[in-house]
């Protein structure tokens, strides 16, 4: 929900001071593990996103100081992009996500838990989508809060939900928990990945409740199989 820049040295110093919904019975909050999730391999998913049919009206930057080079691409049943990963620690205040650890911390997220509270970035894998702009409007393509996302990095697949919105011109951001599960440094001030992250967002999907990671994995695995069959 904020704009990041590449000038991290100073802030690091400061930091040191459904349409496809699952029933509630299938839900249950679990801590993501740093390993392959579901039965669909990263290689199989990546094989379906080797080329881009651009659906965005323009391209996005990965950071304030970079050029706009990242398009949003369309596939049957999904949209995707390949970018970096900045770390979003917004939402509930926790030991790892707070104003001291994160120079950009905000105590809210665009989408909320079933009890009305903001999401918990430290424990819930979620992805940030760019806020609506002339470049792209995510809701026009069946993407909504709680939608399922397959996040792929270093031959690992992590299932997350659409949990927050970000700057209108920047793309490539996910929660502390998403990064940690994929083996990416989750430090909100100095961590993240410079490149190599693929985000596949499944259209018209929604995890219920949004805070249930186990529900996201179950639904995500099913949608990933459908994605392979339809592309």
PDB file of N, CA, C and O in Angstrom, residues 4-37:
ATOM      1  N   UNK A   4       7.844   2.054  -2.767  1.00  0.00           N
ATOM      2  CA  UNK A   4       9.190   1.776  -2.308  1.00  0.00           C
ATOM      3  C   UNK A   4      10.207   2.320  -3.293  1.00  0.00           C
ATOM      4  O   UNK A   4       9.932   2.525  -4.451  1.00  0.00           O
ATOM      5  N   UNK A   5      11.432   2.525  -2.822  1.00  0.00           N
ATOM      6  CA  UNK A   5      12.517   2.940  -3.702  1.00  0.00           C
ATOM      7  C   UNK A   5      13.690   2.003  -3.505  1.00  0.00           C
ATOM      8  O   UNK A   5      13.711   1.170  -2.604  1.00  0.00           O
ATOM      9  N   UNK A   6      14.699   2.157  -4.357  1.00  0.00           N
ATOM     10  CA  UNK A   6      15.887   1.326  -4.267  1.00  0.00           C
ATOM     11  C   UNK A   6      16.884   1.841  -3.240  1.00  0.00           C
ATOM     12  O   UNK A   6      17.867   1.176  -2.942  1.00  0.00           O
ATOM     13  N   UNK A   7      16.671   3.030  -2.694  1.00  0.00           N
ATOM     14  CA  UNK A   7      17.627   3.598  -1.746  1.00  0.00           C
ATOM     15  C   UNK A   7      17.319   3.064  -0.359  1.00  0.00           C
ATOM     16  O   UNK A   7      16.655   3.695   0.449  1.00  0.00           O
ATOM     17  N   UNK A   8      17.872   1.878  -0.075  1.00  0.00           N
ATOM     18  CA  UNK A   8      17.526   1.187   1.158  1.00  0.00           C
ATOM     19  C   UNK A   8      18.551   1.402   2.274  1.00  0.00           C
ATOM     20  O   UNK A   8      18.284   1.055   3.411  1.00  0.00           O
ATOM     21  N   UNK A   9      19.711   1.934   1.964  1.00  0.00           N
ATOM     22  CA  UNK A   9      20.755   2.009   2.974  1.00  0.00           C
ATOM     23  C   UNK A   9      20.310   2.829   4.175  1.00  0.00           C
ATOM     24  O   UNK A   9      20.459   2.416   5.322  1.00  0.00           O
ATOM     25  N   UNK A  10      19.723   3.993   3.917  1.00  0.00           N
ATOM     26  CA  UNK A  10      19.315   4.866   5.012  1.00  0.00           C
ATOM     27  C   UNK A  10      18.202   4.251   5.830  1.00  0.00           C
ATOM     28  O   UNK A  10      18.232   4.270   7.052  1.00  0.00           O
ATOM     29  N   UNK A  11      17.226   3.666   5.151  1.00  0.00           N
ATOM     30  CA  UNK A  11      16.103   3.108   5.895  1.00  0.00           C
ATOM     31  C   UNK A  11      16.527   1.858   6.644  1.00  0.00           C
ATOM     32  O   UNK A  11      15.992   1.536   7.693  1.00  0.00           O
ATOM     33  N   UNK A  12      17.511   1.142   6.107  1.00  0.00           N
ATOM     34  CA  UNK A  12      17.993  -0.045   6.817  1.00  0.00           C
ATOM     35  C   UNK A  12      18.623   0.375   8.132  1.00  0.00           C
ATOM     36  O   UNK A  12      18.433  -0.261   9.164  1.00  0.00           O
ATOM     37  N   UNK A  13      19.350   1.489   8.103  1.00  0.00           N
ATOM     38  CA  UNK A  13      19.942   1.980   9.334  1.00  0.00           C
ATOM     39  C   UNK A  13      18.875   2.377  10.323  1.00  0.00           C
ATOM     40  O   UNK A  13      18.962   2.074  11.512  1.00  0.00           O
ATOM     41  N   UNK A  14      17.804   3.002   9.808  1.00  0.00           N
ATOM     42  CA  UNK A  14      16.706   3.393  10.691  1.00  0.00           C
ATOM     43  C   UNK A  14      15.975   2.169  11.211  1.00  0.00           C
ATOM     44  O   UNK A  14      15.534   2.121  12.359  1.00  0.00           O
ATOM     45  N   UNK A  15      15.906   1.172  10.411  1.00  0.00           N
ATOM     46  CA  UNK A  15      15.192  -0.034  10.835  1.00  0.00           C
ATOM     47  C   UNK A  15      15.921  -0.752  11.948  1.00  0.00           C
ATOM     48  O   UNK A  15      15.284  -1.427  12.765  1.00  0.00           O
ATOM     49  N   UNK A  16      17.245  -0.642  11.920  1.00  0.00           N
ATOM     50  CA  UNK A  16      17.999  -1.291  12.995  1.00  0.00           C
ATOM     51  C   UNK A  16      17.757  -0.579  14.315  1.00  0.00           C
ATOM     52  O   UNK A  16      17.826  -1.227  15.353  1.00  0.00           O
ATOM     53  N   UNK A  17      17.632   0.710  14.374  1.00  0.00           N
ATOM     54  CA  UNK A  17      17.308   1.447  15.626  1.00  0.00           C
ATOM     55  C   UNK A  17      15.845   0.887  15.727  1.00  0.00           C
ATOM     56  O   UNK A  17      15.273   1.058  16.122  1.00  0.00           O
ATOM     57  N   UNK A  18     -17.217 -18.018  -3.805  1.00  0.00           N
ATOM     58  CA  UNK A  18     -16.388 -17.981  -4.578  1.00  0.00           C
ATOM     59  C   UNK A  18     -16.937 -18.526  -5.768  1.00  0.00           C
ATOM     60  O   UNK A  18     -17.635 -19.414  -5.728  1.00  0.00           O
ATOM     61  N   UNK A  19     -16.385 -17.554  -6.447  1.00  0.00           N
ATOM     62  CA  UNK A  19     -16.762 -18.396  -7.600  1.00  0.00           C
ATOM     63  C   UNK A  19     -16.154 -19.762  -7.423  1.00  0.00           C
ATOM     64  O   UNK A  19     -16.740 -20.759  -7.816  1.00  0.00           O
ATOM     65  N   UNK A  20     -14.974 -19.739  -6.812  1.00  0.00           N
ATOM     66  CA  UNK A  20     -14.297 -21.003  -6.567  1.00  0.00           C
ATOM     67  C   UNK A  20     -13.905 -21.039  -5.101  1.00  0.00           C
ATOM     68  O   UNK A  20     -12.756 -21.143  -4.753  1.00  0.00           O
ATOM     69  N   UNK A  21     -14.872 -20.881  -4.232  1.00  0.00           N
ATOM     70  CA  UNK A  21     -14.612 -20.793  -2.809  1.00  0.00           C
ATOM     71  C   UNK A  21     -14.708 -22.155  -2.145  1.00  0.00           C
ATOM     72  O   UNK A  21     -15.487 -23.004  -2.546  1.00  0.00           O
ATOM     73  N   UNK A  22     -13.904 -22.353  -1.097  1.00  0.00           N
ATOM     74  CA  UNK A  22     -13.968 -23.557  -0.301  1.00  0.00           C
ATOM     75  C   UNK A  22     -14.862 -23.316   0.906  1.00  0.00           C
ATOM     76  O   UNK A  22     -14.900 -22.206   1.435  1.00  0.00           O
ATOM     77  N   UNK A  23     -15.566 -24.339   1.381  1.00  0.00           N
ATOM     78  CA  UNK A  23     -16.389 -24.169   2.574  1.00  0.00           C
ATOM     79  C   UNK A  23     -15.530 -23.932   3.796  1.00  0.00           C
ATOM     80  O   UNK A  23     -14.357 -24.293   3.836  1.00  0.00           O
ATOM     81  N   UNK A  24     -16.135 -23.326   4.795  1.00  0.00           N
ATOM     82  CA  UNK A  24     -15.396 -23.010   6.009  1.00  0.00           C
ATOM     83  C   UNK A  24     -14.815 -24.258   6.654  1.00  0.00           C
ATOM     84  O   UNK A  24     -13.783 -24.213   7.317  1.00  0.00           O
ATOM     85  N   UNK A  25     -15.444 -25.409   6.472  1.00  0.00           N
ATOM     86  CA  UNK A  25     -14.959 -26.641   7.081  1.00  0.00           C
ATOM     87  C   UNK A  25     -13.609 -27.056   6.527  1.00  0.00           C
ATOM     88  O   UNK A  25     -12.879 -27.829   7.132  1.00  0.00           O
ATOM     89  N   UNK A  26     -13.252 -26.522   5.345  1.00  0.00           N
ATOM     90  CA  UNK A  26     -11.973 -26.869   4.750  1.00  0.00           C
ATOM     91  C   UNK A  26     -10.875 -25.905   5.163  1.00  0.00           C
ATOM     92  O   UNK A  26      -9.742 -26.035   4.748  1.00  0.00           O
ATOM     93  N   UNK A  27     -11.234 -24.928   5.978  1.00  0.00           N
ATOM     94  CA  UNK A  27     -10.273 -23.893   6.323  1.00  0.00           C
ATOM     95  C   UNK A  27      -9.498 -24.264   7.579  1.00  0.00           C
ATOM     96  O   UNK A  27      -9.826 -25.172   8.303  1.00  0.00           O
ATOM     97  N   UNK A  28      -8.443 -23.503   7.817  1.00  0.00           N
ATOM     98  CA  UNK A  28      -7.634 -23.708   8.998  1.00  0.00           C
ATOM     99  C   UNK A  28      -6.314 -23.004   8.801  1.00  0.00           C
ATOM    100  O   UNK A  28      -5.616 -23.261   7.839  1.00  0.00           O
ATOM    101  N   UNK A  29      -5.970 -22.101   9.686  1.00  0.00           N
ATOM    102  CA  UNK A  29      -4.752 -21.327   9.509  1.00  0.00           C
ATOM    103  C   UNK A  29      -3.542 -22.179   9.839  1.00  0.00           C
ATOM    104  O   UNK A  29      -3.474 -22.819  10.890  1.00  0.00           O
ATOM    105  N   UNK A  30      -2.602 -22.232   8.925  1.00  0.00           N
ATOM    106  CA  UNK A  30      -1.371 -22.980   9.151  1.00  0.00           C
ATOM    107  C   UNK A  30      -0.195 -22.106   8.762  1.00  0.00           C
ATOM    108  O   UNK A  30      -0.322 -21.166   8.002  1.00  0.00           O
ATOM    109  N   UNK A  31       0.973 -22.436   9.303  1.00  0.00           N
ATOM    110  CA  UNK A  31       2.173 -21.694   8.965  1.00  0.00           C
ATOM    111  C   UNK A  31       2.744 -22.245   7.671  1.00  0.00           C
ATOM    112  O   UNK A  31       2.939 -23.451   7.538  1.00  0.00           O
ATOM    113  N   UNK A  32       3.023 -21.396   6.691  1.00  0.00           N
ATOM    114  CA  UNK A  32       3.566 -21.896   5.429  1.00  0.00           C
ATOM    115  C   UNK A  32       4.936 -22.518   5.638  1.00  0.00           C
ATOM    116  O   UNK A  32       5.713 -22.084   6.473  1.00  0.00           O
ATOM    117  N   UNK A  33       5.235 -23.526   4.860  1.00  0.00           N
ATOM    118  CA  UNK A  33       6.520 -24.187   4.961  1.00  0.00           C
ATOM    119  C   UNK A  33       7.383 -23.791   3.771  1.00  0.00           C
ATOM    120  O   UNK A  33       6.884 -23.440   2.718  1.00  0.00           O
ATOM    121  N   UNK A  34       8.672 -23.872   3.967  1.00  0.00           N
ATOM    122  CA  UNK A  34       9.583 -23.481   2.892  1.00  0.00           C
ATOM    123  C   UNK A  34       9.828 -24.682   1.996  1.00  0.00           C
ATOM    124  O   UNK A  34      10.878 -25.322   2.037  1.00  0.00           O
ATOM    125  N   UNK A  35       8.842 -25.043   1.207  1.00  0.00           N
ATOM    126  CA  UNK A  35       8.936 -26.195   0.325  1.00  0.00           C
ATOM    127  C   UNK A  35       7.832 -26.115  -0.712  1.00  0.00           C
ATOM    128  O   UNK A  35       6.941 -25.281  -0.635  1.00  0.00           O
ATOM    129  N   UNK A  36       7.902 -27.031  -1.671  1.00  0.00           N
ATOM    130  CA  UNK A  36       6.860 -27.119  -2.692  1.00  0.00           C
ATOM    131  C   UNK A  36       5.495 -27.342  -2.049  1.00  0.00           C
ATOM    132  O   UNK A  36       5.338 -28.197  -1.189  1.00  0.00           O
ATOM    133  N   UNK A  37       4.501 -26.567  -2.474  1.00  0.00           N
ATOM    134  CA  UNK A  37       3.139 -26.762  -1.992  1.00  0.00           C
ATOM    135  C   UNK A  37       2.287 -27.331  -3.115  1.00  0.00           C
ATOM    136  O   UNK A  37       2.419 -26.918  -4.273  1.00  0.00           O
TER     137      UNK A  37
END
